[in-house]
PDB file of C-alpha atoms and ligand atoms in Angstrom:
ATOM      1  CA  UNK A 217     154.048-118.442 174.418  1.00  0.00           C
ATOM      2  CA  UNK A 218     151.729-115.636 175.692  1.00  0.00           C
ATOM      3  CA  UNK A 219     152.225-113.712 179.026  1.00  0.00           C
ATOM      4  CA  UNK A 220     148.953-113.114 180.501  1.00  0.00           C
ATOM      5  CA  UNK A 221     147.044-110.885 182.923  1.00  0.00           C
ATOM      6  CA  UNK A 222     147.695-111.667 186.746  1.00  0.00           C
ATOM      7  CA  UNK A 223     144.397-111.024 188.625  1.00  0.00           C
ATOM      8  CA  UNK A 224     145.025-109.360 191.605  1.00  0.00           C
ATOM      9  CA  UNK A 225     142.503-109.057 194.895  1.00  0.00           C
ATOM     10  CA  UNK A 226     139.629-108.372 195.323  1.00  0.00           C
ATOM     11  CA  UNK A 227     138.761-110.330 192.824  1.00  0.00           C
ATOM     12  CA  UNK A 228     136.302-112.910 193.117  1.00  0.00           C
ATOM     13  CA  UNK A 229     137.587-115.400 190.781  1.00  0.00           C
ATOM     14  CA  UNK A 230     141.109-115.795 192.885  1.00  0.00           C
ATOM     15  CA  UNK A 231     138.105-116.988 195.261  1.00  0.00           C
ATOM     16  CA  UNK A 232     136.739-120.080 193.111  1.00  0.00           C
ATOM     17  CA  UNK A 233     137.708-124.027 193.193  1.00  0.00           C
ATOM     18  CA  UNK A 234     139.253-125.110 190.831  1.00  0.00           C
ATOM     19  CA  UNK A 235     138.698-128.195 188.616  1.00  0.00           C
ATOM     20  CA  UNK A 236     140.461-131.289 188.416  1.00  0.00           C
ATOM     21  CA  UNK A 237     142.267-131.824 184.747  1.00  0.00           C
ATOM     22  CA  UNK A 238     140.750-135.086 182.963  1.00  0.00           C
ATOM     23  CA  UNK A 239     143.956-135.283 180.936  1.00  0.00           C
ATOM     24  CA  UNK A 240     147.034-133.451 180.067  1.00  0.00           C
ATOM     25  CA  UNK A 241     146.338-132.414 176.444  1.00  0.00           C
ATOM     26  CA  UNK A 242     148.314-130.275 174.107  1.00  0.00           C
ATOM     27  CA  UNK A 243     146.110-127.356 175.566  1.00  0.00           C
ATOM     28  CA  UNK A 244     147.423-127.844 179.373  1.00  0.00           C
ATOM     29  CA  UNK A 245     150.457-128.098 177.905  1.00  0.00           C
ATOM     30  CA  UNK A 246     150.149-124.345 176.210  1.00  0.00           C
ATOM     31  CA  UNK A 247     148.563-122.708 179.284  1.00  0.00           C
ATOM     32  CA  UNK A 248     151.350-123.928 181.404  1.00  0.00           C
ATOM     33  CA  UNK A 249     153.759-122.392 178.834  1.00  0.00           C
ATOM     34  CA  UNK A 250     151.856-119.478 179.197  1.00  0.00           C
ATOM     35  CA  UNK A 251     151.715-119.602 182.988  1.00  0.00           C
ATOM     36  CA  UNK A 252     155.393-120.580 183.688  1.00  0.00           C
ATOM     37  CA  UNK A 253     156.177-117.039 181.034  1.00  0.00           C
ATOM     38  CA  UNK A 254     154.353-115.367 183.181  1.00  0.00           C
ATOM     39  CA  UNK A 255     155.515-116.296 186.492  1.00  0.00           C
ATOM     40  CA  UNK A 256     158.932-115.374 185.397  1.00  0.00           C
ATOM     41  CA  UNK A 257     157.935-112.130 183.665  1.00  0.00           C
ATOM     42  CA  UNK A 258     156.490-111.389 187.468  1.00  0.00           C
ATOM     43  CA  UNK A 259     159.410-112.684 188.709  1.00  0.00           C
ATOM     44  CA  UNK A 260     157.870-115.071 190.865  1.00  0.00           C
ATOM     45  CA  UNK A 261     158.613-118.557 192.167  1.00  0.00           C
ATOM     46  CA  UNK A 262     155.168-120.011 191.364  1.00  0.00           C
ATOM     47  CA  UNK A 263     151.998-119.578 189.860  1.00  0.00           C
ATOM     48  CA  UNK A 264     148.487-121.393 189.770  1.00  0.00           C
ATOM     49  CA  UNK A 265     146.203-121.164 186.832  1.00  0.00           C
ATOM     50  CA  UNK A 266     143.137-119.167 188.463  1.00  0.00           C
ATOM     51  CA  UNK A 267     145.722-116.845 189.066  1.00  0.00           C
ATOM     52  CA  UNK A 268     144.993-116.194 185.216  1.00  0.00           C
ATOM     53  CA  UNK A 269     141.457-116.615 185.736  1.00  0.00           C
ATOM     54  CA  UNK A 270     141.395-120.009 184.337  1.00  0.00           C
ATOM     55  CA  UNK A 271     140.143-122.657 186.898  1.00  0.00           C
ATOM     56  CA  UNK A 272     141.923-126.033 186.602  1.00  0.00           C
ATOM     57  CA  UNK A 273     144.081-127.474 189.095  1.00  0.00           C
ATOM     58  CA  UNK A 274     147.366-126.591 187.572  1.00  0.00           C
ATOM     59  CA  UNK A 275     150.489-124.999 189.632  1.00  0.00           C
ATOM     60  CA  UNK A 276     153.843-124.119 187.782  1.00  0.00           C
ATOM     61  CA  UNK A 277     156.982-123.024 190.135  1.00  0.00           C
ATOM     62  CA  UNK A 278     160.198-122.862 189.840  1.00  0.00           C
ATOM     63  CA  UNK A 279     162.492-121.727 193.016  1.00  0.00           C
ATOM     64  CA  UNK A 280     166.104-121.860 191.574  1.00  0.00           C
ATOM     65  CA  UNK A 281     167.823-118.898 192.414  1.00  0.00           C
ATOM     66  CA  UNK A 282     168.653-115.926 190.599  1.00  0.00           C
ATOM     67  CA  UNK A 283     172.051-116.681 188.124  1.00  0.00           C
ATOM     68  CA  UNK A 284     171.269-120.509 188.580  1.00  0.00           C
ATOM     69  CA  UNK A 285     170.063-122.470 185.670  1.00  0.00           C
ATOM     70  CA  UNK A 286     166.512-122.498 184.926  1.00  0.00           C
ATOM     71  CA  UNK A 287     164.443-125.358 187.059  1.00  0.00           C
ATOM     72  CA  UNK A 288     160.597-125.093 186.019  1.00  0.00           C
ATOM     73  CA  UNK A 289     158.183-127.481 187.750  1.00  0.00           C
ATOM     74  CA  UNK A 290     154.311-128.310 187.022  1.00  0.00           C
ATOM     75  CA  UNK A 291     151.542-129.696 188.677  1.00  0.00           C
ATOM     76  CA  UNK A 292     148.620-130.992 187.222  1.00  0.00           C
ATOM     77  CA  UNK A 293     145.954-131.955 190.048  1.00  0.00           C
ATOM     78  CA  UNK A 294     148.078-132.335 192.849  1.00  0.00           C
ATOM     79  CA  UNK A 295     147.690-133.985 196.351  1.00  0.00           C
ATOM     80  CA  UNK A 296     149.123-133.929 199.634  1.00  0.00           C
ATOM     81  CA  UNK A 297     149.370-137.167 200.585  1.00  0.00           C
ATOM     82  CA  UNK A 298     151.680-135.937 203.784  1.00  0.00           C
ATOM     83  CA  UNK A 299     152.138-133.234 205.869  1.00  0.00           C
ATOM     84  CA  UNK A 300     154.363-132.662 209.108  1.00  0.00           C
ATOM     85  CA  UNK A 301     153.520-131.949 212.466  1.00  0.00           C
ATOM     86  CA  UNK A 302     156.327-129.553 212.657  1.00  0.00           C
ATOM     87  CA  UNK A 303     155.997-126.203 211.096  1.00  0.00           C
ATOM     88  CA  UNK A 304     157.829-123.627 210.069  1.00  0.00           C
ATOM     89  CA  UNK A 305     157.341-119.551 209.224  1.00  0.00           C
ATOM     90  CA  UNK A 306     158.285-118.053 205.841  1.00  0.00           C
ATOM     91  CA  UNK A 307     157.581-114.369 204.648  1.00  0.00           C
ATOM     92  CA  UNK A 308     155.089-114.536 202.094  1.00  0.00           C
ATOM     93  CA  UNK A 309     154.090-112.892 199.489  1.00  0.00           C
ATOM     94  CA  UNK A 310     151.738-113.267 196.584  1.00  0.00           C
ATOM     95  CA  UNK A 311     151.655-112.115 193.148  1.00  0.00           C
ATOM     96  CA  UNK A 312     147.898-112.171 193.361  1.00  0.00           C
ATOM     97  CA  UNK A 313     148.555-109.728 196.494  1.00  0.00           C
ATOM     98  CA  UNK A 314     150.844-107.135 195.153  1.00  0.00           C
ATOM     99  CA  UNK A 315     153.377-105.649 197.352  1.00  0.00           C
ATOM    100  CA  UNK A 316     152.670-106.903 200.380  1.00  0.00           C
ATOM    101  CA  UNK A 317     154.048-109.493 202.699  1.00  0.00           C
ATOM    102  CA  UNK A 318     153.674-111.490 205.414  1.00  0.00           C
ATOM    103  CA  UNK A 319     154.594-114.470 207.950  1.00  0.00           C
ATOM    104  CA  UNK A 320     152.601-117.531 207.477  1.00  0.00           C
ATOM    105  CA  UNK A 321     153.074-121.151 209.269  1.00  0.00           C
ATOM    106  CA  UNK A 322     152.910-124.160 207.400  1.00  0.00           C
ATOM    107  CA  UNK A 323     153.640-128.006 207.492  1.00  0.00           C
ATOM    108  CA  UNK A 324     157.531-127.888 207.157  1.00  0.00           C
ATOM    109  CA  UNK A 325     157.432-130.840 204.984  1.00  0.00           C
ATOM    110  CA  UNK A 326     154.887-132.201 202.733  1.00  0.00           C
ATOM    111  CA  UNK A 327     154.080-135.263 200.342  1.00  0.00           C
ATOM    112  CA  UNK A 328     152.723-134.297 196.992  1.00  0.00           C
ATOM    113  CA  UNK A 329     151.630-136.743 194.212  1.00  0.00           C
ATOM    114  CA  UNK A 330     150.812-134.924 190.996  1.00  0.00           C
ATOM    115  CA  UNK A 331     150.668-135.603 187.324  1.00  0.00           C
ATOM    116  CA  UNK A 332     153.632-133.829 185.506  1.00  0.00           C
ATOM    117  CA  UNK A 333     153.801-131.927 182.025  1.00  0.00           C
ATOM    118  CA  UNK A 334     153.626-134.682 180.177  1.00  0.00           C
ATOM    119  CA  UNK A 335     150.249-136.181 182.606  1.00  0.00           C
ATOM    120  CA  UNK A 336     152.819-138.968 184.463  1.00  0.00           C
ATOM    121  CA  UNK A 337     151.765-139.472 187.847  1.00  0.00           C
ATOM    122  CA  UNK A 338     155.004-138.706 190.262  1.00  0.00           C
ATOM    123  CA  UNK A 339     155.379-137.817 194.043  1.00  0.00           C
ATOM    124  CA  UNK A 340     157.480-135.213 195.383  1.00  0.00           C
ATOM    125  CA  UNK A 341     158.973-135.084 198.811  1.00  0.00           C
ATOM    126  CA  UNK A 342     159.165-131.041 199.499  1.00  0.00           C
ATOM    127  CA  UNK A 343     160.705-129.660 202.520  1.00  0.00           C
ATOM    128  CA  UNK A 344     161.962-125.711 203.537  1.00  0.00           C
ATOM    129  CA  UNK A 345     160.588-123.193 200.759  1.00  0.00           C
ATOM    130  CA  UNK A 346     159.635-125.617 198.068  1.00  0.00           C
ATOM    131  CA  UNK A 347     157.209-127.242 200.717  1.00  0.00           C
ATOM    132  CA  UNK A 348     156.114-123.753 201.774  1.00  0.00           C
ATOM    133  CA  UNK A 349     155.681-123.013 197.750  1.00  0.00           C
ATOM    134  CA  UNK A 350     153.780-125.830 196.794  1.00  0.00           C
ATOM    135  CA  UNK A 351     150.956-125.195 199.512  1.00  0.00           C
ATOM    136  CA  UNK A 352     150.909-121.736 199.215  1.00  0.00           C
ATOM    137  CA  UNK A 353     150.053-122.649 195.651  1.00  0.00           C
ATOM    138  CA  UNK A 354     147.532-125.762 196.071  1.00  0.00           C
ATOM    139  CA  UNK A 355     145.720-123.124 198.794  1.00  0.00           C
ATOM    140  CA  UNK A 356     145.288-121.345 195.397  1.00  0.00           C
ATOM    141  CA  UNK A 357     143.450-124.260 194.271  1.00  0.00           C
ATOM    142  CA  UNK A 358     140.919-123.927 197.010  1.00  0.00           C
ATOM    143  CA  UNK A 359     140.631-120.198 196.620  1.00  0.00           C
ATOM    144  CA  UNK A 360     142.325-119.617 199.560  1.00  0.00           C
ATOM    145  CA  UNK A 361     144.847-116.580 199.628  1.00  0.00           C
ATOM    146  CA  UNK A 362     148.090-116.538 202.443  1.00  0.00           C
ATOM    147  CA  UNK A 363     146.158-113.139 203.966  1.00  0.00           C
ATOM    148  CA  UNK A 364     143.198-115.423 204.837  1.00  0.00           C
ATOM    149  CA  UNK A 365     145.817-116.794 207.713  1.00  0.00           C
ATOM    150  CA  UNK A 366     146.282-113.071 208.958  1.00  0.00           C
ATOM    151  CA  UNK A 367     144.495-111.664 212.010  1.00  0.00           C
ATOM    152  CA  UNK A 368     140.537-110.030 210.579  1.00  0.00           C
ATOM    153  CA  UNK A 369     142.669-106.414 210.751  1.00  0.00           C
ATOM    154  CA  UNK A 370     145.439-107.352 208.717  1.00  0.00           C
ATOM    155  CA  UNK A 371     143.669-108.690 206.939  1.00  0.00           C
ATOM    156  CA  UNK A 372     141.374-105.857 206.220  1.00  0.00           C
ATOM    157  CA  UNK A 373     143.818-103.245 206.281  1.00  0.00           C
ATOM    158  CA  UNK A 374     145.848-105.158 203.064  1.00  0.00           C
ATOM    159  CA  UNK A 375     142.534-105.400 200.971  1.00  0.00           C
ATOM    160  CA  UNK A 376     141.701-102.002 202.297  1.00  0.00           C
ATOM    161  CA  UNK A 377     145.366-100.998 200.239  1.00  0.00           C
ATOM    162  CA  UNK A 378     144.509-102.894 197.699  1.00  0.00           C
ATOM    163  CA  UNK A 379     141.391-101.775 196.455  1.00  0.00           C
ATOM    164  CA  UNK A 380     142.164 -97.947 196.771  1.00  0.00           C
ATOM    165  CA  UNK A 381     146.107 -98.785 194.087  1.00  0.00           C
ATOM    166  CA  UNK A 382     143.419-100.447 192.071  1.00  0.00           C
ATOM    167  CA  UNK A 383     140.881 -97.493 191.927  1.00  0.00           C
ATOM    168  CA  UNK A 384     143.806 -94.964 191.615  1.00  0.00           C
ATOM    169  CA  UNK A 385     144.962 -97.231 188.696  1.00  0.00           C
ATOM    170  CA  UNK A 386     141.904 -96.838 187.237  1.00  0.00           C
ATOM    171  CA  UNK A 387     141.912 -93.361 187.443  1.00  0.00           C
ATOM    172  CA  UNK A 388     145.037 -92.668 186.075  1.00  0.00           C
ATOM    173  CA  UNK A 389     143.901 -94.268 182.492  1.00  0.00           C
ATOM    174  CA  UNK A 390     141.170 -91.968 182.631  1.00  0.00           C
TER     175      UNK A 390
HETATM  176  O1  LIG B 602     156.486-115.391 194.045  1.00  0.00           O
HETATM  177  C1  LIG B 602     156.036-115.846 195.091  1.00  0.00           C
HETATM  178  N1  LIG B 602     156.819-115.884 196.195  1.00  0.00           N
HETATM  179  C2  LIG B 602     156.476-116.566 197.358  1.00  0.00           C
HETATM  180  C3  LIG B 602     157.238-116.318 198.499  1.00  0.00           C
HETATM  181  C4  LIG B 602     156.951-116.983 199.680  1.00  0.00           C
HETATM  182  C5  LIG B 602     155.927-117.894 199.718  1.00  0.00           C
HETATM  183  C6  LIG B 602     155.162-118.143 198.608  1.00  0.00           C
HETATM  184  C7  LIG B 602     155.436-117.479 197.427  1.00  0.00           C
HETATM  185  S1  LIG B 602     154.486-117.806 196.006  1.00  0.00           S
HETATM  186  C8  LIG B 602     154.629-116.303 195.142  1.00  0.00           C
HETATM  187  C9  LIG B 602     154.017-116.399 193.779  1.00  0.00           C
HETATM  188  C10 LIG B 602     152.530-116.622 193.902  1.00  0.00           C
HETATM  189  O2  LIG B 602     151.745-115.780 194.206  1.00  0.00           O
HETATM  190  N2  LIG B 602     152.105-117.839 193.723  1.00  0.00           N
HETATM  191  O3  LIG B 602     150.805-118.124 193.873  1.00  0.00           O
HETATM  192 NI1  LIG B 603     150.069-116.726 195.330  1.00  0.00          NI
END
């Protein structure tokens, strides 16, 4: 297994669609290794594959808690097939968005069908932060980003952050 490089914003290819997976091959099966090493090297609770930069509708999570056992979960081309009315608020926060955090609304429940690791078609019925999870993560899918829910300033003022650690970063290996 390989950890790779998170992209962080601005960067236009967190901004692309992603494609829909003809099948689950060995080679899905290896980038979601990859991808579910390193959401936990990140420690996050879920990742999308053009959050690696490569742009196929794949989402691994896995929202156990800290001490618990293990509880990985993956997504290949998944659909909501229903949402809620009712929503609720969560603090987000994105590992594509580094540091920073904020309150979004979403469906509070959700219906997701979705081929698994091994390309079986299954349907989940998500509700609190695993429903919160798995549409922050399909937004990835779209190119969509949780800030693109924040007022225009917010909004500005976290890329505005971002873009300056990423300069100074650069200038630091110089
Ligand atoms: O690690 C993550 N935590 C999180 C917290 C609240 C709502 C969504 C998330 S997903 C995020 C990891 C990530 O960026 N996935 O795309
Ligand atoms: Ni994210």
């Amino acid at each position: 297994m390989t950890i790779r490089e998170i992209l962080t914003e601005p960067n236009k290819l967190l901004r692309q669609v992603s494609k829909t997976v003809d099948k689950v091959t060995k080679e899905e099966q290896i980038l979601m290794d990859d991808m579910l090493e390193t959401m936990y090297k990140a420690n996050g609770i879920g990742l999308a594959a053009i959050q690696i930069g490569v742009p196929k509708r794949i989402i691994v999570m896995d929202i156990s808690k800290n001490g618990q056992e293990n509880n990985p979960m993956y997504f290949v081309n998944p659909v909501i097939k229903n949402k809620n009315k009712e929503f609720s608020t969560y603090e987000e926060g994105c590992l594509s968005v580094p540091n920073q955090f904020a309150e979004v609304d979403r469906p509070a429940t959700c219906e997701i069908e979705y081929l698994d690791y091994y390309g079986e078609k299954k349907l989940l019925k998500a509700q609190g932060l695993l429903a919160t999870c798995i549409q922050h993560e399909m937004d990835h899918l779209e190119g969509i980003l949780f800030i693109d829910y924040l007022s225009k300033l917010k909004k500005s003022m976290i890329i505005k952050k971002l873009s300056k650690s990423k300069k100074n970063s650069e200038t630091l290996v110089i």
